């Protein structure tokens, strides 16, 4: 196969009209036909790489994720299977590897060291140091140690965390970090322990501290956490040490775009084209030693064709010399998976969601920050009915609950602001990181109904309006993924997302994605696990009452 196009040589920082000759799925030769660009011709360049993503958060199995991502010029991902590992352990990670192998796409999966992320929640499985050793020894597809989320454990020399890092180092594997808010000497101590990257920076000053500590910064723009605008100034002087990622991408947004959108945004801000493309295409491949071609002689023929350098419309995506997408259409086959799950709780009653008032004059309330994973804390006056603390819809102080999905246990209950839901509730079994059922609602009755819909389906997203319409997107694969076609899932997700905003009046940009992070204890400040309200700053449980 021969392709004549304007060849963007990112490493040499030049564009020439060239002929690329491909034999047996590899770049056989590159012949310059004209020095400089040829007007009217399209461009050829390496494909984009998402440097950190949880495929499970797309609600899709890997094969379906790949089918959608290639349309946007993505040829590979660095994927942490942490979510499914929290439900099914090694069995879940192996499922991801096997399902990914069914399609032409470069998935680099990691060995997830923080399963569960903390000891303050109930997960479905545990990953031990011996399990990390087993994964590296037996699965060459495991390319790195996934995000070391328990950064307090690293800083306090937790033996389990340090052993897992040491195992990765013995296999000469890259180590991903995760240390939101960590700065100064603590950032240096964390980096010295082994973690090499961080995708959790939410301020430019924090990112600069971590760069000084020797870490690489992954600029995140996902469905819930959006840090691009704050961190993109790093592109100026630090482009060699930054990458792009989505971290968590819901299917409706994946249907619209992926890393290609960040490339366009960075270019619109006036940054150098070659710097941008090095961040989007080259740096992840080099850092993680990915087997992805970079359009050099002898490389796998992995590349994309774009219409022009103004809007970067993707004309086609190739993997191993095979065209896998063209002009918005994916050529990857839609493969449905057989579900595997761990769901072992029974239907709940309204009384299970009641919380007796214990003479609290004020209560601690989780305060959601739209498009961020961090939360803040507010102190509010409680609303009391019949001796119970209840949601106060008029003040947007709603009740939030976490229900253990692995066994029948008492329900954890707290209060939350800024969801804006009225006369209803939403619930989800996608709740980072242990994936118990999490729900927010305007009444105990609404919460009960939304949670029971998820339990009935053994996994899913639900939204109910009191005495009105009800919706549920079933997620039978580990309770966190659909087994169906990705575009179908995107449509159904859009419907339930719009229902939560248009009918239930949620004011958040992505209510279900934001909800899924309200149980993520390793992200400050106030969160809720199935065991109770958690202070992420002090890293300990806290009471709901303010004394």
XYZ file of C-alpha atoms in Angstrom:
547
model
C 0.000 0.000 0.000
C 1.199 3.516 -0.843
C -0.087 6.783 0.575
C 0.899 10.212 -0.711
C 0.244 12.994 1.788
C 1.780 15.862 3.706
C 3.855 13.891 6.203
C 4.066 15.493 9.653
C 7.399 14.385 11.057
C 6.892 15.358 14.675
C 10.333 14.418 15.956
C 12.153 16.234 13.143
C 9.636 19.092 13.337
C 8.992 19.328 9.602
C 6.225 18.687 7.090
C 7.003 17.379 3.594
C 4.806 16.011 0.853
C 5.862 12.369 0.884
C 5.012 8.857 -0.182
C 4.676 6.330 2.637
C 5.149 2.740 1.496
C 3.598 0.026 3.663
C 4.424 -3.679 3.489
C 3.096 -6.427 5.766
C 1.596 -3.919 8.175
C 4.814 -1.928 8.669
C 6.338 1.264 7.301
C 8.710 0.022 4.576
C 9.944 3.422 3.379
C 9.166 7.146 3.370
C 10.101 9.056 0.225
C 10.024 12.853 0.104
C 8.311 13.942 -3.107
C 8.332 17.663 -2.451
C 10.077 19.694 0.213
C 7.429 21.389 2.313
C 3.663 21.028 2.169
C 1.649 20.491 -1.001
C -1.490 22.562 -1.152
C -4.768 20.680 -1.325
C -3.369 17.433 0.052
C -4.317 15.820 3.355
C -1.884 15.153 6.202
C -0.513 11.940 7.689
C 0.754 11.663 11.270
C 0.957 9.190 14.186
C -2.306 8.441 15.984
C -3.372 9.873 19.314
C -2.876 8.098 22.657
C -4.939 8.567 25.824
C -2.222 8.450 28.491
C -4.550 7.491 31.355
C -8.070 6.151 31.164
C -10.364 3.769 32.988
C -12.110 2.065 30.089
C -14.805 0.882 32.482
C -15.926 4.462 33.079
C -17.085 4.627 29.466
C -19.599 1.949 30.564
C -18.200 -0.095 27.668
C -16.120 -3.232 27.401
C -12.696 -2.637 25.790
C -13.661 -3.879 22.323
C -16.573 -1.437 22.196
C -14.429 1.407 23.536
C -11.880 0.817 20.781
C -14.599 0.733 18.134
C -15.640 4.271 19.081
C -12.207 5.736 19.865
C -10.622 4.978 16.479
C -13.147 7.242 14.768
C -11.433 10.163 16.521
C -7.903 9.144 15.593
C -7.073 7.349 18.844
C -4.844 4.313 18.254
C -4.056 3.366 21.847
C -4.708 3.921 25.522
C -2.861 3.489 28.796
C -5.680 1.822 30.692
C -5.953 1.205 34.418
C -8.378 -1.729 35.030
C -8.723 -0.577 38.628
C -12.515 -0.364 38.456
C -13.236 -3.933 37.437
C -10.423 -5.160 39.692
C -12.277 -3.706 42.684
C -15.239 -5.901 41.782
C -13.657 -9.095 40.450
C -9.939 -8.909 41.232
C -7.506 -10.605 38.836
C -10.441 -12.289 37.107
C -11.674 -8.851 36.068
C -8.275 -7.726 34.785
C -7.955 -10.912 32.707
C -11.397 -10.266 31.217
C -10.221 -6.821 30.082
C -7.107 -8.304 28.475
C -9.055 -11.003 26.661
C -11.821 -8.727 25.444
C -9.296 -6.120 24.259
C -7.418 -8.746 22.257
C -10.460 -9.264 20.018
C -10.016 -5.951 18.180
C -7.193 -4.097 16.396
C -6.258 -1.450 18.941
C -3.332 -0.823 21.294
C -4.512 -1.285 24.875
C -1.786 -1.080 27.503
C -3.317 -2.306 30.751
C -1.729 -1.809 34.144
C -1.499 -3.871 37.305
C -3.752 -2.049 39.771
C -2.032 -1.724 43.165
C -4.794 -0.050 45.186
C -7.575 -2.616 45.300
C -9.334 -1.653 47.415
C -8.154 1.936 47.280
C -8.399 2.184 51.066
C -9.375 0.064 54.043
C -12.300 2.403 54.706
C -14.681 0.798 52.197
C -15.946 -2.628 51.125
C -14.765 -3.877 47.749
C -15.426 -7.136 45.956
C -11.773 -8.143 45.764
C -8.252 -7.383 46.908
C -5.012 -7.188 44.925
C -2.000 -8.264 46.993
C 1.718 -7.848 46.259
C 1.722 -11.505 45.196
C -1.032 -10.700 42.697
C 1.037 -7.845 41.239
C 3.971 -10.251 40.877
C 1.687 -12.818 39.213
C 0.331 -10.309 36.703
C 3.766 -9.076 35.631
C 5.107 -12.621 35.359
C 2.232 -14.127 33.398
C 0.712 -11.357 31.293
C 3.144 -9.450 29.057
C 0.227 -7.181 28.086
C 0.485 -5.660 31.576
C 2.734 -2.730 30.820
C 2.950 -0.679 34.010
C 1.979 -0.329 37.668
C -1.313 1.539 37.592
C -2.044 4.623 39.664
C -0.695 4.511 43.200
C -3.778 6.098 44.735
C -2.921 5.482 48.353
C -0.452 8.348 48.466
C -0.787 8.697 52.278
C 0.354 5.073 52.468
C 3.396 5.846 50.328
C 4.265 8.909 52.404
C 3.888 6.898 55.618
C 5.941 3.958 54.329
C 3.063 1.493 54.206
C 4.745 -1.932 53.643
C 2.073 -3.168 51.213
C 2.361 -0.119 48.951
C 6.138 -0.045 49.014
C 6.324 -3.758 48.161
C 4.070 -3.306 45.140
C 6.185 -0.405 43.908
C 9.356 -2.447 44.427
C 7.909 -5.328 42.388
C 7.141 -2.987 39.501
C 10.645 -1.566 39.686
C 12.120 -5.070 39.593
C 10.297 -5.641 36.298
C 11.443 -2.188 35.080
C 7.838 -1.089 34.617
C 6.637 2.535 34.635
C 4.711 3.551 37.768
C 1.695 5.842 37.652
C 1.019 8.309 40.428
C -2.150 9.784 41.918
C -1.644 12.457 44.545
C -4.227 15.250 44.399
C -3.127 18.433 46.119
C 0.314 17.130 47.067
C 2.959 19.859 46.870
C 6.435 20.878 47.954
C 8.508 18.445 49.972
C 5.664 15.931 50.183
C 5.459 15.815 46.380
C 9.210 15.219 46.248
C 8.963 12.425 48.823
C 6.143 10.779 46.876
C 8.029 10.975 43.573
C 11.215 9.653 45.172
C 9.278 6.566 46.306
C 8.637 5.602 42.660
C 5.531 7.174 41.065
C 6.519 8.924 37.828
C 3.327 10.619 36.617
C 0.352 12.491 38.015
C -3.017 13.180 36.379
C -4.695 14.664 39.467
C -3.286 18.206 39.445
C -6.006 20.820 39.666
C -3.775 23.895 39.863
C -0.826 25.089 37.810
C 1.264 25.603 40.942
C 0.703 21.995 42.007
C 1.701 20.715 38.564
C 4.864 22.817 38.612
C 5.809 21.430 42.034
C 5.462 17.896 40.709
C 7.445 18.678 37.572
C 10.222 19.998 39.822
C 9.983 16.726 41.770
C 10.749 14.864 38.532
C 7.240 13.702 37.683
C 5.486 13.971 34.329
C 2.099 15.683 34.276
C -0.871 14.205 32.431
C -3.379 16.933 31.603
C -6.844 15.523 32.212
C -10.045 16.505 30.466
C -12.724 13.912 31.140
C -16.458 13.810 31.696
C -16.204 14.777 35.365
C -12.762 16.282 35.978
C -11.728 19.030 33.590
C -8.247 20.460 34.182
C -7.252 21.433 30.632
C -7.787 25.174 30.975
C -5.852 25.381 34.221
C -2.899 23.242 33.111
C -2.497 23.898 29.382
C 0.039 26.730 29.999
C 2.470 23.879 30.763
C 2.568 23.285 27.009
C 4.860 26.293 26.611
C 8.031 25.176 28.406
C 7.223 21.650 29.569
C 5.797 19.909 26.495
C 8.420 17.167 26.701
C 7.106 16.136 30.124
C 3.343 16.312 29.696
C 0.671 14.095 28.129
C -3.088 14.232 27.531
C -5.694 11.957 29.094
C -9.411 11.634 29.689
C -9.215 9.485 32.866
C -12.979 8.902 32.763
C -15.013 9.320 29.580
C -18.719 8.620 29.440
C -20.055 7.090 26.208
C -22.021 10.121 25.044
C -18.869 12.247 25.073
C -16.746 9.476 23.542
C -19.187 9.438 20.625
C -18.358 13.118 20.034
C -14.595 13.166 20.429
C -11.525 12.108 22.349
C -7.892 13.297 22.453
C -8.420 14.966 19.071
C -10.531 17.619 20.796
C -7.658 18.529 23.118
C -5.317 18.855 20.148
C -7.730 21.314 18.516
C -8.177 23.297 21.721
C -4.436 23.557 22.316
C -3.890 24.700 18.741
C -6.633 27.315 19.053
C -4.721 28.753 22.004
C -1.739 29.352 19.759
C 0.648 26.672 20.991
C 3.227 25.205 18.627
C 1.788 22.409 16.465
C 4.784 20.101 16.877
C 4.751 20.526 20.665
C 1.046 19.684 20.782
C 1.472 16.577 18.644
C 4.450 15.421 20.677
C 2.226 15.568 23.767
C -0.707 13.796 22.069
C 1.139 11.211 19.993
C 4.758 10.720 21.048
C 5.224 11.207 24.785
C 2.896 8.389 25.946
C 4.487 5.928 23.513
C 7.969 6.784 24.732
C 7.141 6.901 28.447
C 5.192 3.631 28.578
C 7.222 1.801 25.896
C 4.071 1.194 23.871
C 4.244 -0.955 20.713
C 2.612 1.852 18.717
C 4.121 3.013 15.447
C 5.347 6.615 15.196
C 5.550 6.743 11.398
C 9.202 5.804 11.239
C 10.707 3.203 8.923
C 10.214 -0.269 10.409
C 7.367 0.846 12.693
C 3.910 -0.757 12.736
C 1.742 1.180 10.282
C -0.320 2.952 12.930
C -1.301 6.412 11.759
C -4.113 8.818 10.974
C -5.046 11.013 8.035
C -6.409 14.489 8.720
C -8.051 16.882 6.311
C -6.176 20.031 7.335
C -4.307 21.597 10.224
C -7.018 24.079 11.150
C -9.755 21.800 12.478
C -7.987 18.403 12.434
C -10.945 16.484 10.975
C -10.049 12.799 11.042
C -10.343 11.288 7.566
C -9.111 7.792 8.442
C -7.367 5.766 11.139
C -5.012 2.859 10.416
C -3.670 0.186 12.750
C -1.060 -2.235 11.461
C -1.769 -1.002 7.942
C -5.465 -1.846 8.273
C -8.034 0.915 7.922
C -10.158 0.780 11.076
C -12.142 4.009 10.689
C -13.025 6.437 7.939
C -14.934 9.741 7.957
C -16.786 9.092 11.190
C -17.497 5.406 10.609
C -15.783 2.620 12.540
C -14.762 -0.534 10.699
C -14.124 -2.451 13.925
C -16.714 -5.172 14.437
C -19.229 -4.730 17.264
C -18.502 -7.542 19.708
C -20.880 -8.182 22.601
C -19.431 -9.776 25.730
C -20.747 -12.402 28.121
C -21.321 -10.734 31.508
C -19.499 -11.702 34.684
C -20.661 -10.103 37.916
C -20.534 -9.923 41.703
C -23.792 -8.542 43.080
C -25.107 -9.962 46.309
C -27.527 -7.629 48.080
C -31.310 -7.729 48.370
C -34.053 -5.156 47.808
C -34.270 -2.358 50.381
C -37.141 -0.727 52.288
C -37.762 2.974 52.850
C -36.985 2.569 56.543
C -33.422 1.536 55.587
C -32.820 5.077 54.296
C -34.010 6.869 57.429
C -31.487 8.613 59.655
C -32.466 9.441 63.225
C -31.589 12.883 64.513
C -29.146 12.652 67.414
C -29.620 16.196 68.643
C -27.531 17.655 65.833
C -27.938 21.425 65.703
C -25.805 21.495 62.548
C -24.567 18.880 60.101
C -21.594 18.440 57.762
C -22.611 18.493 54.111
C -20.612 17.347 51.081
C -20.381 20.207 48.600
C -20.012 19.125 44.975
C -17.781 21.218 42.707
C -18.981 20.861 39.129
C -16.427 19.332 36.731
C -14.052 18.480 39.593
C -13.429 15.330 41.626
C -12.545 17.236 44.759
C -15.350 18.360 47.038
C -15.613 20.936 49.780
C -17.487 20.855 53.086
C -20.219 23.114 54.385
C -21.967 23.280 57.733
C -25.757 23.512 57.499
C -28.860 23.452 59.658
C -30.622 20.093 59.307
C -34.224 19.535 58.293
C -36.002 17.227 60.740
C -39.263 15.338 60.245
C -40.677 12.832 62.747
C -37.324 12.702 64.523
C -35.394 11.910 61.339
C -32.901 13.950 59.336
C -34.320 14.380 55.833
C -33.401 16.054 52.556
C -34.162 19.749 52.222
C -34.981 20.132 48.548
C -35.697 23.872 48.753
C -32.149 24.488 50.036
C -30.631 21.882 47.689
C -29.422 19.821 50.634
C -30.155 16.313 49.419
C -29.580 12.940 50.993
C -26.754 10.788 49.652
C -26.422 7.074 50.417
C -23.974 4.268 49.704
C -25.355 0.721 49.721
C -23.004 -2.258 50.053
C -23.630 -4.357 46.942
C -21.525 -7.351 48.033
C -23.634 -8.230 51.093
C -26.583 -6.864 53.061
C -25.258 -4.261 55.488
C -26.634 -1.045 57.033
C -26.797 1.812 54.522
C -24.341 4.703 54.889
C -26.160 8.054 54.863
C -25.024 11.666 54.576
C -26.061 14.946 52.934
C -24.871 16.730 49.798
C -25.242 20.107 48.048
C -25.176 21.334 44.440
C -26.814 18.359 42.721
C -30.044 20.329 42.350
C -32.285 17.261 41.977
C -35.971 17.864 42.603
C -38.762 15.351 43.240
C -36.679 12.303 42.471
C -33.383 10.469 42.721
C -30.545 8.997 40.693
C -28.544 5.900 41.590
C -25.539 4.081 40.171
C -23.460 0.961 40.764
C -20.551 2.829 39.166
C -19.080 4.341 42.331
C -15.320 4.711 42.455
C -13.554 2.780 43.624
C -15.338 -0.157 45.205
C -18.482 0.210 43.086
C -21.076 -0.121 45.740
C -24.417 1.513 44.923
C -24.449 5.278 45.367
C -27.543 7.469 45.134
C -28.663 11.066 45.648
C -32.289 12.022 46.099
C -34.874 14.432 47.396
C -36.611 11.909 49.668
C -36.118 8.516 51.291
C -38.862 7.058 49.103
C -37.183 8.262 45.909
C -33.808 6.943 47.034
C -35.277 3.544 47.847
C -36.922 3.220 44.452
C -33.806 4.291 42.517
C -31.535 1.941 44.471
C -33.909 -1.012 44.084
C -33.928 -0.540 40.303
C -30.141 -0.955 40.288
C -30.307 -3.980 42.589
C -32.975 -5.607 40.397
C -30.744 -5.253 37.307
C -27.630 -6.290 39.270
C -25.924 -3.138 38.092
C -26.792 0.019 36.240
C -27.696 3.677 36.295
C -31.220 4.610 37.360
C -33.231 7.820 37.538
C -36.752 8.124 38.913
C -39.244 10.920 39.253
C -41.604 10.519 42.195
C -44.964 9.368 40.786
C -43.510 9.794 37.311
C -41.162 8.328 34.726
C -38.352 5.893 35.541
C -35.230 5.054 33.550
C -32.486 2.470 33.962
C -29.391 1.696 31.878
C -28.425 -1.898 32.652
C -24.725 -2.630 33.326
C -24.487 -6.402 33.811
C -20.714 -6.701 33.258
C -19.376 -6.437 36.819
C -22.191 -3.976 37.476
C -20.137 -1.247 35.783
C -20.216 -1.963 32.023
C -22.736 -2.763 29.332
C -22.161 -5.747 27.087
C -23.908 -4.079 24.141
C -22.879 -1.934 21.192
C -21.120 1.262 22.245
C -23.223 3.605 20.140
C -26.409 2.087 21.561
C -25.050 2.606 25.076
C -24.137 6.204 24.216
C -27.718 6.861 23.085
C -29.239 5.303 26.207
C -26.802 7.148 28.442
C -27.697 10.434 26.759
C -31.374 9.749 27.449
C -30.902 9.094 31.164
C -28.436 11.975 31.505
C -30.910 14.379 29.892
C -33.708 13.006 32.089
C -31.667 13.753 35.211
C -31.092 17.329 34.033
C -34.324 18.231 32.242
C -36.870 16.374 34.385
C -35.102 16.008 37.734
C -33.460 19.430 37.301
C -29.893 18.492 38.236
C -27.657 21.506 37.678
C -24.459 19.505 37.090
C -22.894 19.090 33.655
C -22.568 15.332 34.148
C -24.676 14.215 37.149
C -23.916 10.489 36.922
C -20.193 11.001 36.449
C -20.069 13.414 39.391
C -22.128 10.985 41.476
C -19.692 8.158 40.752
C -16.858 10.073 42.443
C -18.659 10.958 45.654
C -17.440 7.689 47.178
C -13.811 8.141 46.057
C -12.136 8.556 49.420
C -8.627 9.290 48.129
C -9.846 12.586 46.619
C -10.437 15.292 49.257
C -12.297 16.684 50.989
C -15.542 15.053 52.189
C -16.823 11.770 50.704
C -19.067 8.837 51.667
C -18.182 5.144 51.655
C -20.427 2.213 52.534
C -18.921 2.441 56.017
C -19.618 6.105 56.667
C -18.750 9.754 56.095
C -15.042 10.235 55.367
C -12.756 13.230 55.789
C -10.280 12.979 52.910
C -8.029 15.703 54.357
C -7.513 13.934 57.667
C -7.936 10.499 56.040
C -10.326 9.250 58.691
C -14.034 8.798 59.300
C -15.965 11.723 60.658
C -19.385 12.199 62.233
C -22.260 13.782 60.342
C -22.954 16.115 63.241
C -21.035 19.346 63.798
C -20.126 19.732 67.438
